[in-house]
XYZ file of C-alpha atoms in Angstrom:
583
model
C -82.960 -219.434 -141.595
C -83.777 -223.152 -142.568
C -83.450 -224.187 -145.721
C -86.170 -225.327 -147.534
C -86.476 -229.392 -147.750
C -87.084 -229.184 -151.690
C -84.312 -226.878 -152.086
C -82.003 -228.941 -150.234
C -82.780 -232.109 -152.420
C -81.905 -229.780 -155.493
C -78.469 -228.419 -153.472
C -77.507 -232.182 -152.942
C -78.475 -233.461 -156.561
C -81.500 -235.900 -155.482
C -84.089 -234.332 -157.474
C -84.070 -231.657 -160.444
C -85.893 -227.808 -160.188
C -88.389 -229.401 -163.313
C -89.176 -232.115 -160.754
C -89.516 -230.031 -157.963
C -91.746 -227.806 -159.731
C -94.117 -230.794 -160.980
C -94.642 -232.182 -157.427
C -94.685 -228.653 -155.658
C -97.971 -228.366 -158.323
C -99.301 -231.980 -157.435
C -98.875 -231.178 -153.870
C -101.506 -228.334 -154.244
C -104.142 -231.001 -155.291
C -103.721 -232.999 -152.967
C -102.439 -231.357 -149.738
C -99.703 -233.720 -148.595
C -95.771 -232.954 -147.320
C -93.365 -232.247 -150.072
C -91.683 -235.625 -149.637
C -94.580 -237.815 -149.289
C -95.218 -236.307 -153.007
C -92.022 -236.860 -154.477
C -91.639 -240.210 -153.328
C -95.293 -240.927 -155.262
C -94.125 -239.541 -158.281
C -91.088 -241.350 -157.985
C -88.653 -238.966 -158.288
C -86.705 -240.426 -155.217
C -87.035 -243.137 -152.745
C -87.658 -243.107 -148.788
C -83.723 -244.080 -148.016
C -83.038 -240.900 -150.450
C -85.655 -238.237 -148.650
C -85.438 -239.018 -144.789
C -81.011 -238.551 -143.964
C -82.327 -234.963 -145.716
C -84.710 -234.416 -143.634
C -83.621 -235.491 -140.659
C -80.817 -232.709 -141.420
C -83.397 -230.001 -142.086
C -85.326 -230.886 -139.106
C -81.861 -231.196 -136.835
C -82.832 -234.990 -135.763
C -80.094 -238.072 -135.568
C -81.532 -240.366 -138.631
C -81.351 -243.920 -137.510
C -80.892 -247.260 -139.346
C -83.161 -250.053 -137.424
C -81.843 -252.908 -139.025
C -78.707 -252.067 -136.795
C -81.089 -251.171 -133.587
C -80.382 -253.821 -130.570
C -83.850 -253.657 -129.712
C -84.313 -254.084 -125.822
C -88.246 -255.490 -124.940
C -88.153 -253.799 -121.833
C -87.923 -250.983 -123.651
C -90.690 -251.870 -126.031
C -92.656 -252.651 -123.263
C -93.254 -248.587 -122.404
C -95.636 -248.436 -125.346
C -98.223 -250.293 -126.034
C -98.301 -252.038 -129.434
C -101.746 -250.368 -130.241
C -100.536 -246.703 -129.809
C -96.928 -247.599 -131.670
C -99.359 -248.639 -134.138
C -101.094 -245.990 -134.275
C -98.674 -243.229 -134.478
C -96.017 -245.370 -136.246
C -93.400 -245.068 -133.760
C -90.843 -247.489 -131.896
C -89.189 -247.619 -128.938
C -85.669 -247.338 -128.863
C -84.053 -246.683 -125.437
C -84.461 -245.331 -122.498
C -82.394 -243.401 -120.462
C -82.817 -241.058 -117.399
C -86.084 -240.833 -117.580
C -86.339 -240.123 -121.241
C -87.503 -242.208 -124.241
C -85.846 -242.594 -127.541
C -88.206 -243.297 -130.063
C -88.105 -243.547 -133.714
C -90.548 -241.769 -136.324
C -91.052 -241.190 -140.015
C -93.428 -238.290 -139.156
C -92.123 -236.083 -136.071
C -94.319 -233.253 -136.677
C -97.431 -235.005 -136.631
C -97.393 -237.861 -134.659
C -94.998 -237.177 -131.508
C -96.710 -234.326 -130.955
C -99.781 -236.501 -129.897
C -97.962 -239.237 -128.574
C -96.549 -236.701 -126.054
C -99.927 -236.323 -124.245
C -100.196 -240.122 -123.577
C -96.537 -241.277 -123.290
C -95.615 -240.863 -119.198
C -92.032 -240.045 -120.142
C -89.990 -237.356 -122.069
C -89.509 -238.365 -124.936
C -86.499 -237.654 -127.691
C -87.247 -238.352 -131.347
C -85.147 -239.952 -134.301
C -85.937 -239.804 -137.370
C -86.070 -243.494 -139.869
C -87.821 -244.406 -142.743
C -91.503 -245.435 -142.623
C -90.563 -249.243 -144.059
C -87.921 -249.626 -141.233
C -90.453 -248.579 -138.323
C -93.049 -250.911 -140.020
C -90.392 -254.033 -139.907
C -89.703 -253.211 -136.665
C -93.120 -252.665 -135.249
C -93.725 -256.507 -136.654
C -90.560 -257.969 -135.718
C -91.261 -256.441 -131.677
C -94.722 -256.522 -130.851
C -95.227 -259.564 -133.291
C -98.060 -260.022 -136.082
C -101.266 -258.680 -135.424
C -100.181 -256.803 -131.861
C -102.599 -253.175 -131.868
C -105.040 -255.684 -133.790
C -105.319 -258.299 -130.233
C -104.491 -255.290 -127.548
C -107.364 -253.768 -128.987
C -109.663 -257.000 -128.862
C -108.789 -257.852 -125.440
C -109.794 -253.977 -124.347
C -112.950 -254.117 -126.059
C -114.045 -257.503 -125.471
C -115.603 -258.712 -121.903
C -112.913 -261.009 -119.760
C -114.917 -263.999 -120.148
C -115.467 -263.691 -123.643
C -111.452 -264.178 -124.538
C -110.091 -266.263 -122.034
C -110.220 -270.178 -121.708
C -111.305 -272.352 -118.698
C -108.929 -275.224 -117.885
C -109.361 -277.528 -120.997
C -112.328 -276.031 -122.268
C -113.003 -273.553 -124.994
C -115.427 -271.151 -125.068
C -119.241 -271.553 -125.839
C -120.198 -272.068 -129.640
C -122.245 -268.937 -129.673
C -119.377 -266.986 -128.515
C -116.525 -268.189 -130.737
C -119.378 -267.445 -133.972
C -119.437 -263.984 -132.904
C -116.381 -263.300 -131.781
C -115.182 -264.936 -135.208
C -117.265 -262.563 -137.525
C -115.877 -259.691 -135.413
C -113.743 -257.093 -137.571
C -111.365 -257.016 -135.322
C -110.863 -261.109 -135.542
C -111.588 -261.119 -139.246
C -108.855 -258.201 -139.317
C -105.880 -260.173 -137.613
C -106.953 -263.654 -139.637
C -106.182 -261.403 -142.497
C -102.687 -259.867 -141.377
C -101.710 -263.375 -140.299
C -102.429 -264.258 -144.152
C -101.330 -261.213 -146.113
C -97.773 -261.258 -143.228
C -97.129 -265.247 -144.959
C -97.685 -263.047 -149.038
C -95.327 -260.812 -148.045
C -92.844 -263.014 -146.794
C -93.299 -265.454 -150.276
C -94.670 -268.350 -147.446
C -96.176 -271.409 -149.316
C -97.655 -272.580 -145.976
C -98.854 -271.205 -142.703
C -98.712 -272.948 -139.348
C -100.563 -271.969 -136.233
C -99.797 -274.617 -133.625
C -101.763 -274.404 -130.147
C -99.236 -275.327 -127.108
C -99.378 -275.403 -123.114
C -100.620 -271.693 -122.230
C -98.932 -270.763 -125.898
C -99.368 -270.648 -129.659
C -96.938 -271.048 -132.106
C -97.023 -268.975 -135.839
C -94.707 -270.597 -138.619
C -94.182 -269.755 -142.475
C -92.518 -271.871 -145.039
C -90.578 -270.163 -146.704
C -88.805 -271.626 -149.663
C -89.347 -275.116 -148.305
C -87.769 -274.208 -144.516
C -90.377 -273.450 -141.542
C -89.390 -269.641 -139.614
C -91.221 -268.941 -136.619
C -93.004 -265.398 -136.853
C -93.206 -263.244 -133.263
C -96.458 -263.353 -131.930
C -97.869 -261.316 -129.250
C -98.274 -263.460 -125.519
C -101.952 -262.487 -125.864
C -102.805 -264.273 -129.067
C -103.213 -267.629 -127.189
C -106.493 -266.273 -125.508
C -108.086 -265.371 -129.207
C -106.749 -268.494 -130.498
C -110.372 -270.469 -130.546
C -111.311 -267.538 -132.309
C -108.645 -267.202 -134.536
C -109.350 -270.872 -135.744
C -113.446 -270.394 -135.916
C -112.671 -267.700 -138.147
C -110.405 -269.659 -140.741
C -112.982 -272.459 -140.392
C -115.863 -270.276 -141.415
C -113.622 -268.833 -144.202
C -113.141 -272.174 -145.615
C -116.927 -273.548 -144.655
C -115.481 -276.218 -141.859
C -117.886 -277.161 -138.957
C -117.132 -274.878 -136.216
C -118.400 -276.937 -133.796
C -116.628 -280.423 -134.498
C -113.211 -280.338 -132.804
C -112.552 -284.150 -132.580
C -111.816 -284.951 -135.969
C -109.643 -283.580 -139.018
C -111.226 -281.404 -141.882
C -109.809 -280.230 -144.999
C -111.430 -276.962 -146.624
C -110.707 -274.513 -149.010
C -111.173 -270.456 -149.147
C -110.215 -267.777 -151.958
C -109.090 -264.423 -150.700
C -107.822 -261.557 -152.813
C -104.287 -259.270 -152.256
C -103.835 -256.439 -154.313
C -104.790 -257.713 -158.036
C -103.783 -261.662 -156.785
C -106.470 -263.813 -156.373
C -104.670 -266.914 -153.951
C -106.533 -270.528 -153.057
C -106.040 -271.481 -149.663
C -105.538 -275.084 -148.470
C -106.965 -275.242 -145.091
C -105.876 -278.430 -142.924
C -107.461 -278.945 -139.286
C -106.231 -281.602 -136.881
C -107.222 -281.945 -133.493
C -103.729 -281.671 -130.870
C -103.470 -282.358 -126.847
C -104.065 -278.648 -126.537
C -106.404 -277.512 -129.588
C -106.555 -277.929 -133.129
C -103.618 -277.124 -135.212
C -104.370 -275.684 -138.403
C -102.336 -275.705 -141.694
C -103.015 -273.288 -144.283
C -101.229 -273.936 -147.761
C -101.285 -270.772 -150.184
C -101.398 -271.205 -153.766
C -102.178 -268.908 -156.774
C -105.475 -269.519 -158.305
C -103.013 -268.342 -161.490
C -99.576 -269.637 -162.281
C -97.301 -269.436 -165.257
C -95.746 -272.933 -165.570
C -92.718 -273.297 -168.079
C -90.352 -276.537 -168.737
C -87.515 -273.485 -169.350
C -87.568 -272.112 -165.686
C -87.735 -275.408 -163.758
C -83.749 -275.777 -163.109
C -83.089 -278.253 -166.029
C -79.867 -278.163 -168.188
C -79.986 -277.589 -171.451
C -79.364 -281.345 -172.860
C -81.899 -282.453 -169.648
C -84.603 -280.077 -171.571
C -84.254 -281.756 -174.559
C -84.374 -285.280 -173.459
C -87.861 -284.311 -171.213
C -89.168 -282.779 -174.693
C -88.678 -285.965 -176.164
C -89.995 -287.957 -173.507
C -93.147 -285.570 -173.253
C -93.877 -285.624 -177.045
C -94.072 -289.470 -177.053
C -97.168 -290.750 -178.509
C -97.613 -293.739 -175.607
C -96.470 -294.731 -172.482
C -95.778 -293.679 -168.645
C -93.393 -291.135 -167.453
C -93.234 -291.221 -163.841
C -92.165 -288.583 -161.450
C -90.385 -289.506 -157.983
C -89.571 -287.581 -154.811
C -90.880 -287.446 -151.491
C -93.730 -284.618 -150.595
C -92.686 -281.252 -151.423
C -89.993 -281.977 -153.620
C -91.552 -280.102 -156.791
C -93.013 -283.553 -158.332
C -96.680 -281.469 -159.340
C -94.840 -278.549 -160.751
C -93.037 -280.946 -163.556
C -95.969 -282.578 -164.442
C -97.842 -278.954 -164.996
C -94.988 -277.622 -166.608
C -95.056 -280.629 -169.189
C -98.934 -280.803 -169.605
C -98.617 -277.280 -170.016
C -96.047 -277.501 -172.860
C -97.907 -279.914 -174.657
C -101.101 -279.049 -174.381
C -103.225 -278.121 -177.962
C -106.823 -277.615 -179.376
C -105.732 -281.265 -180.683
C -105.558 -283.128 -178.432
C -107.514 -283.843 -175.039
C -106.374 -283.944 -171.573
C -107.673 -285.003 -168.548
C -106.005 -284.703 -165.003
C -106.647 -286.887 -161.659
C -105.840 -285.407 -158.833
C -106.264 -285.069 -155.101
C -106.123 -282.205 -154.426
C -106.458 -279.830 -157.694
C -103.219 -277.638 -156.905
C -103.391 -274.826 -159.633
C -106.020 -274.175 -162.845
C -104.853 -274.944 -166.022
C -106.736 -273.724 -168.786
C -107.462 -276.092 -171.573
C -106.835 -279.115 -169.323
C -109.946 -281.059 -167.689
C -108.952 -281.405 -164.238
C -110.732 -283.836 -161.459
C -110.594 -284.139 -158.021
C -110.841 -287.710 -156.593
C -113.116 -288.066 -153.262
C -111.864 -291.197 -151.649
C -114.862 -290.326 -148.980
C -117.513 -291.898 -151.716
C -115.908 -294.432 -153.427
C -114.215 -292.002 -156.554
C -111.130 -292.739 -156.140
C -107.530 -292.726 -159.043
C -108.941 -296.219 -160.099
C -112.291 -295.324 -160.540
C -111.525 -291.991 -161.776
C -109.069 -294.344 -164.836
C -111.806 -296.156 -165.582
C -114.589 -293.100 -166.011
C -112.067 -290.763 -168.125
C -111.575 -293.364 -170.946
C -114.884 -293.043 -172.087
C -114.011 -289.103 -172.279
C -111.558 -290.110 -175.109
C -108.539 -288.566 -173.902
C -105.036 -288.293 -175.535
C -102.704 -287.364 -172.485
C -103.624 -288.083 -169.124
C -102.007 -287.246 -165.941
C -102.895 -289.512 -162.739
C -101.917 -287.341 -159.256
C -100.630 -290.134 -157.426
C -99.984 -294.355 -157.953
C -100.762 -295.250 -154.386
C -101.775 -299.608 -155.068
C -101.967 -301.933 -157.439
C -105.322 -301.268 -158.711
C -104.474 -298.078 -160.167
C -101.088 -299.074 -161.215
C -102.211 -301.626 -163.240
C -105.223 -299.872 -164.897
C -102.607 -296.939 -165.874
C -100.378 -299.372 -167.715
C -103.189 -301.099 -169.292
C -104.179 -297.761 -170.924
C -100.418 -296.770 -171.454
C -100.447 -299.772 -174.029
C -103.694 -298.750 -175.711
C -101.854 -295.775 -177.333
C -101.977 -293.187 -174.649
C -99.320 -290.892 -172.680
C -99.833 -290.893 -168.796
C -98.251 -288.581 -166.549
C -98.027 -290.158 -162.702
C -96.152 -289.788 -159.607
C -94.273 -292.614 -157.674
C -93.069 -291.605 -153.721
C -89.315 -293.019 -154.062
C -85.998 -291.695 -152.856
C -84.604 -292.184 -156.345
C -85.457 -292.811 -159.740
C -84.267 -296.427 -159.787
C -86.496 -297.245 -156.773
C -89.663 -295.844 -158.565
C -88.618 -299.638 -161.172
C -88.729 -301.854 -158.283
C -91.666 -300.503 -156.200
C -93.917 -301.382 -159.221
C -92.539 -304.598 -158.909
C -93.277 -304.702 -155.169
C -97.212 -303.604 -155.477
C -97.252 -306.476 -157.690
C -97.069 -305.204 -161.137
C -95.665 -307.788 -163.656
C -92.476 -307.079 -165.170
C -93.475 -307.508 -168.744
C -96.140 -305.266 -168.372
C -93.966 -302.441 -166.242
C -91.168 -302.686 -169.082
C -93.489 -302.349 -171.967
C -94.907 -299.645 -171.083
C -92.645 -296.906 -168.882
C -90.757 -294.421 -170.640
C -88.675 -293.081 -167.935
C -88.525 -292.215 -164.082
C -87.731 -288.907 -163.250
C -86.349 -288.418 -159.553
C -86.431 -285.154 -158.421
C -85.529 -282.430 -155.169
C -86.081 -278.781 -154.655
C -82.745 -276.509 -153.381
C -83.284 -273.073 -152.647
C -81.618 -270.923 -154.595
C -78.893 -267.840 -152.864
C -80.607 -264.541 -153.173
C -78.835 -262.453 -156.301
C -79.306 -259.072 -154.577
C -77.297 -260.122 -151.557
C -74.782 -262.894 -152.874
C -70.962 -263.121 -152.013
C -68.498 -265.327 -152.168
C -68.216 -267.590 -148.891
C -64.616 -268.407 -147.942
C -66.043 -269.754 -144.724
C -67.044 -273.763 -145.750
C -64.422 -276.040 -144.821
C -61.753 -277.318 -147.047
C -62.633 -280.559 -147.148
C -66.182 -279.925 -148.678
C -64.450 -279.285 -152.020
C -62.217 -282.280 -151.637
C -65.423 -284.091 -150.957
C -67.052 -282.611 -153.634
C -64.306 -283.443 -156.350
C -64.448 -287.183 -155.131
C -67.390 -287.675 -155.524
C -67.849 -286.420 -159.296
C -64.380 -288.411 -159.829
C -66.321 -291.247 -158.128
C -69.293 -290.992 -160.387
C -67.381 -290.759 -163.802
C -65.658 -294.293 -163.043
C -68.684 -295.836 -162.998
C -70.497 -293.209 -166.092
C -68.777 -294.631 -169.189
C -71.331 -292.511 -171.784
C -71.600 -289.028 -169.940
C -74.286 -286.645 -171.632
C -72.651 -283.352 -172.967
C -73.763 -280.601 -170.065
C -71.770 -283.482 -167.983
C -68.433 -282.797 -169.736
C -68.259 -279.185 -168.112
C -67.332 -281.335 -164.505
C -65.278 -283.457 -166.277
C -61.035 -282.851 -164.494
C -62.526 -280.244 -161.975
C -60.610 -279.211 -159.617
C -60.809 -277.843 -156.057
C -58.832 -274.756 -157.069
C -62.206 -274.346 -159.763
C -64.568 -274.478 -157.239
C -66.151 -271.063 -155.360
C -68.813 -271.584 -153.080
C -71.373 -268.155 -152.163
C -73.883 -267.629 -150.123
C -76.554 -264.692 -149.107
C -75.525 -262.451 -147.140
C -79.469 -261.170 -145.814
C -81.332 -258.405 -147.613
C -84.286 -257.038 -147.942
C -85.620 -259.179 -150.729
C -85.033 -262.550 -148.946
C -86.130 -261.794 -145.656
C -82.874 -261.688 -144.460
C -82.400 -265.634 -145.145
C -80.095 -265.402 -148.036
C -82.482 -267.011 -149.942
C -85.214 -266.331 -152.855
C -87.150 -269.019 -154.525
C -86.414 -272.508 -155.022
C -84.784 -274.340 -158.547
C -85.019 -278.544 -159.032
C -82.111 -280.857 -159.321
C -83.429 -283.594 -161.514
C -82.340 -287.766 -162.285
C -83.277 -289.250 -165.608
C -83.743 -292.371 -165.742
C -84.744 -293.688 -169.592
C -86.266 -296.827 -169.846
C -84.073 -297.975 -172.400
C -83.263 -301.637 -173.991
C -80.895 -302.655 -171.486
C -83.111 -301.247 -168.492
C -85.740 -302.948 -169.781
C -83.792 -306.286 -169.338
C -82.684 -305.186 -166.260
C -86.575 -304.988 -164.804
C -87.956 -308.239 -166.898
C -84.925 -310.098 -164.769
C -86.449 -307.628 -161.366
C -82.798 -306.812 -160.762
C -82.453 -304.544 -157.721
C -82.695 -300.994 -157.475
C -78.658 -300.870 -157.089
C -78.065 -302.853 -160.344
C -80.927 -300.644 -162.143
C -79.202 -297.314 -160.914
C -75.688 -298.585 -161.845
C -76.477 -299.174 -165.726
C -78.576 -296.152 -165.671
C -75.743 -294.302 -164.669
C -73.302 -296.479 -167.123
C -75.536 -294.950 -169.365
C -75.071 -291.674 -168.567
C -77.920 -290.580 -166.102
C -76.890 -287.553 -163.609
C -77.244 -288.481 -160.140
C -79.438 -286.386 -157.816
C -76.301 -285.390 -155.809
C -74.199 -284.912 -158.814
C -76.847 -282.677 -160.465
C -76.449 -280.851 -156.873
C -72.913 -280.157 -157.390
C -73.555 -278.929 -160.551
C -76.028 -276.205 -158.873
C -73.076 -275.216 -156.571
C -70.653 -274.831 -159.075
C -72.324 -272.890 -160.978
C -73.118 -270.373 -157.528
C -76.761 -270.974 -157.983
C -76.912 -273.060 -154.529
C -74.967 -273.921 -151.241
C -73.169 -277.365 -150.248
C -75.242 -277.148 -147.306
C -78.531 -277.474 -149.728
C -77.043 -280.083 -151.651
C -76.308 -282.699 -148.706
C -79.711 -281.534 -147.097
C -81.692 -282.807 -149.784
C -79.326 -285.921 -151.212
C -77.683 -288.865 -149.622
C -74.038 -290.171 -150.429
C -73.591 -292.137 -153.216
C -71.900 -295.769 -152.786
């Protein structure tokens, strides 16, 4: 006689006779398997239930994640029915078909009317068989099989290039089934913690990318998808209000759409390519907690940016190329400082995230309101602090000094490769020196590593040698020339290559199998100090500027990197990705 499944959890010490009890009378309500009950009321977890009942039901349980997965194989079901009945093909043999299920009893019995061959079930866990279902048949799969069954031929496919009529692609975009994979593309990037989508139209292909934590993965996509690609892209242009019909020029729109309790602003980019348009879609949270504390900044760096932030007058400026965290900062500051006494005003193109208690404006280059005019228009709002997005020309430079030395704290951003270089580009727009070293209180370079998932970290004995001999020379290199190191230096002070460990993520669940979550900053500090300011009245060069700077005690970028890596938060690769060696 088979033992009963809840009796079996008790025998093997999963779940308690109270708790079996409480779901067995939940289960009456509502009419569902044992398990599927259990698992709700959280009294175990799918990786607990399924080896169990794969033993009750005498079925091989099967990890996917260790599945060589062969697409001929895949090929013997369609992606719509392994949709549909939650199953994946494993292999085939003889004229049978392996195929994995959560659900045996229910679903194989009605995939055995429509499969051709006998088939020979496995047991796995519903999350496995969903990763694997997107990993094979690629995002959206049942959603575009079923499209291109429903829809005529000459509705989906694309003369020679040509795209299809206006009238068509309107329809076709409002169709659920469109408006259905638009959304999977979207709520596949939230899943996978992507800041950015890419759909890329190629020769007879399409390409799908997500950033993830600053590096570009290519999601699998179906071979279909290129012949619902016009549609794809009339649909994210009526989400975001974009003209449909112009394909000649770039457009920039915006869209709100809703997961779970999240509401998320999308950034919607459109460029015309040799073979379509290529469309961009950056995802940000309408809603975002920013804090100076979670950034990536030491301890003795906090305190110097609370100092600079709590000045009553001046300019801090932010450096970094695109995407190196610059915005972030300046919210996190504004954010810190902010009060019901005192006013501030933001510039900025575009908005990124709300901030509540902070007037925020968009500039519109397009009719004439640009950071200049925008300057001039916000004095007359009598603000306190004011942050500026961007210092693009001399016009705006020069107007944000000039209200710097009327008694107010400005917030800007400079795009320099170090926090020296942001002195001497002011120089080089034409900014007088007295007026640039009156005024700045410090430049603040800045990069983004990503950070080596916690869940799956270990210790990597794999990096060459020589990256810790490199290492070590370098942060002997940079004390010879540091003659006043700050105190969260002295901890790197005599290190040795026997202290140094390096990790790394192995791949788990939680990163995506990257060995990666989330992203920390690695800062430079560059106070504007007496000596600096003697430095810029004489417009010394950026290499004289950075060497007293660092006299001075200012952490380098690529020192601040090694620092990261010491301390296992980061790899060497990260490091040397995002910094240049130091001469």
């Amino acid at each position: 006689m088979v033992m009963r499944l809840g009796e079996m959890l008790i025998q093997k010490k999963l779940i308690t006779s109270e708790q079996l009890k409480a779901a067995l009378k939940e289960q009456q309500k509502i009419g569902e398997p044992i398990g599927e009950t259990l698992i709700k009321m959280g009294y175990l977890t799918q990786e607990q239930l399924f080896p169990v009942l794969a033993e009750q039901l005498n079925l091989p349980f099967i990890n996917l994640e260790d599945v060589a997965f062969d697409p001929e194989v895949i090929k013997r079901v369609p992606a719509k029915f392994a949709w549909y009945y939650k199953i994946i093909p494993l292999y085939y043999k003889d004229g049978k078909l392996t195929v994995a299920t959560f659900d045996p009893l229910r679903s194989l019995n009605d995939a055995k009317m429509f499969l051709k061959d006998e088939v020979e079930p496995v047991l796995s866990t519903e999350k496995e068989i969903t990763k694997a279902l997107e990993k094979n048949y690629g995002v959206g799969a049942e959603t575009i099989e079923r499209i291109m069954d429903q829809a005529p031929k000459e509705t989906v496919e694309e003369e020679e290039g040509q795209f299809e009529k206006v009238e068509d692609l309107e329809r076709l975009a409002e169709d659920a089934s469109v408006v259905k994979l638009v959304n999977q593309i979207i709520l596949e990037a939230h899943q996978k913690r992507a800041t950015d989508i890419h759909i890329e139209p190629y020769r007879g292909k399409m390409g799908l990318r997500y950033r993830i934590d600053g590096v570009l993965y290519e999601a699998n996509v179906p071979s279909d998808m290129v012949r619902l690609f016009p549609s794809i892209i009339s649909r994210i242009k009526i989400m975001s209000k974009l003209n449909i019909v112009e394909r000649r020029l770039p457009q920039d729109g915006r869209a709100v759409v809703k997961v779970g309790k999240e509401e998320f602003d999308l950034r919607i980019s459109v460029i015309p390519t040799r073979f379509g348009e290529g469309i961009v879609i950056r995802i940000l949270p309408t809603k975002m907690l920013f804090d100076l504390g979670k950034l990536g900044l030491e301890q003795e760096e906090l305190r110097i940016l609370d100092g600079l932030i709590h000045q009553p007058h001046g300019i801090i400026f932010v450096t970094g190329p695109t995407g190196s965290g610059k915005t972030t900062t300046l919210y996190a500051s504004l954010n810190k400082i902010k009060s019901t006494r005192n006013k501030i005003i933001t510039i900025e193109d575009p908005i990124e995230y709300e901030l509540d208690g902070i007037t925020q404006i968009q500039v519109m280059p397009e009719i004439g309101f640009t950071f200049a005019q925008g300057l001039r228009s916000v004095l007359r709002h009598d603000p306190d602090i004011m942050m500026v997005g961007e210092v693009r020309d001399f016009e705006t430079a020069e107007l944000a000094i000039r209200i710097a030395l009327t008694g107010h704290l400005i917030f800007s951003t400079l795009h320099t490769n170090d926090a020296a270089g942001g002195a001497t580009r002011l120089l080089d727009i034409g900014i007088e020196p007295f007026l640039a070293a009156s005024s700045i209180n410090a430049f603040i370079a800045q990069r983004l590593v990503r950070v080596i998932c916690p869940k799956c970290k270990t210790e990597d004995n794999s990096i060459n040698p020589e990256v810790k001999k490199q290492i070590v020379e370098e942060i002997k290199q940079y004390y010879r020339f540091c003659k006043n190191p700050l105190a969260h230096m002295q901890k790197l002070a005599g290190i040795k290559e026997s202290d140094i460990h390096f990790y790394r993520g192995e791949g788990c669940e939680e990163c995506n199998k990257t060995g990666f979550r989330s992203r920390t900053a690695i800062y430079e500090m560059l106070l504007v100090n007496k000596r600096i300011k003697e430095l810029m009245l004489a417009k010394s060069s950026s290499d004289k500027i950075r060497e007293e700077a660092i006299n001075q005690g200012m952490k380098t970028l690529r020192i601040s990197g090694w620092g990261k890596v010491i301390d296992g938060i980061t790899t060497p690769d990260e490091v040397m990705r995002v910094t240049q060696v130091e001469e």
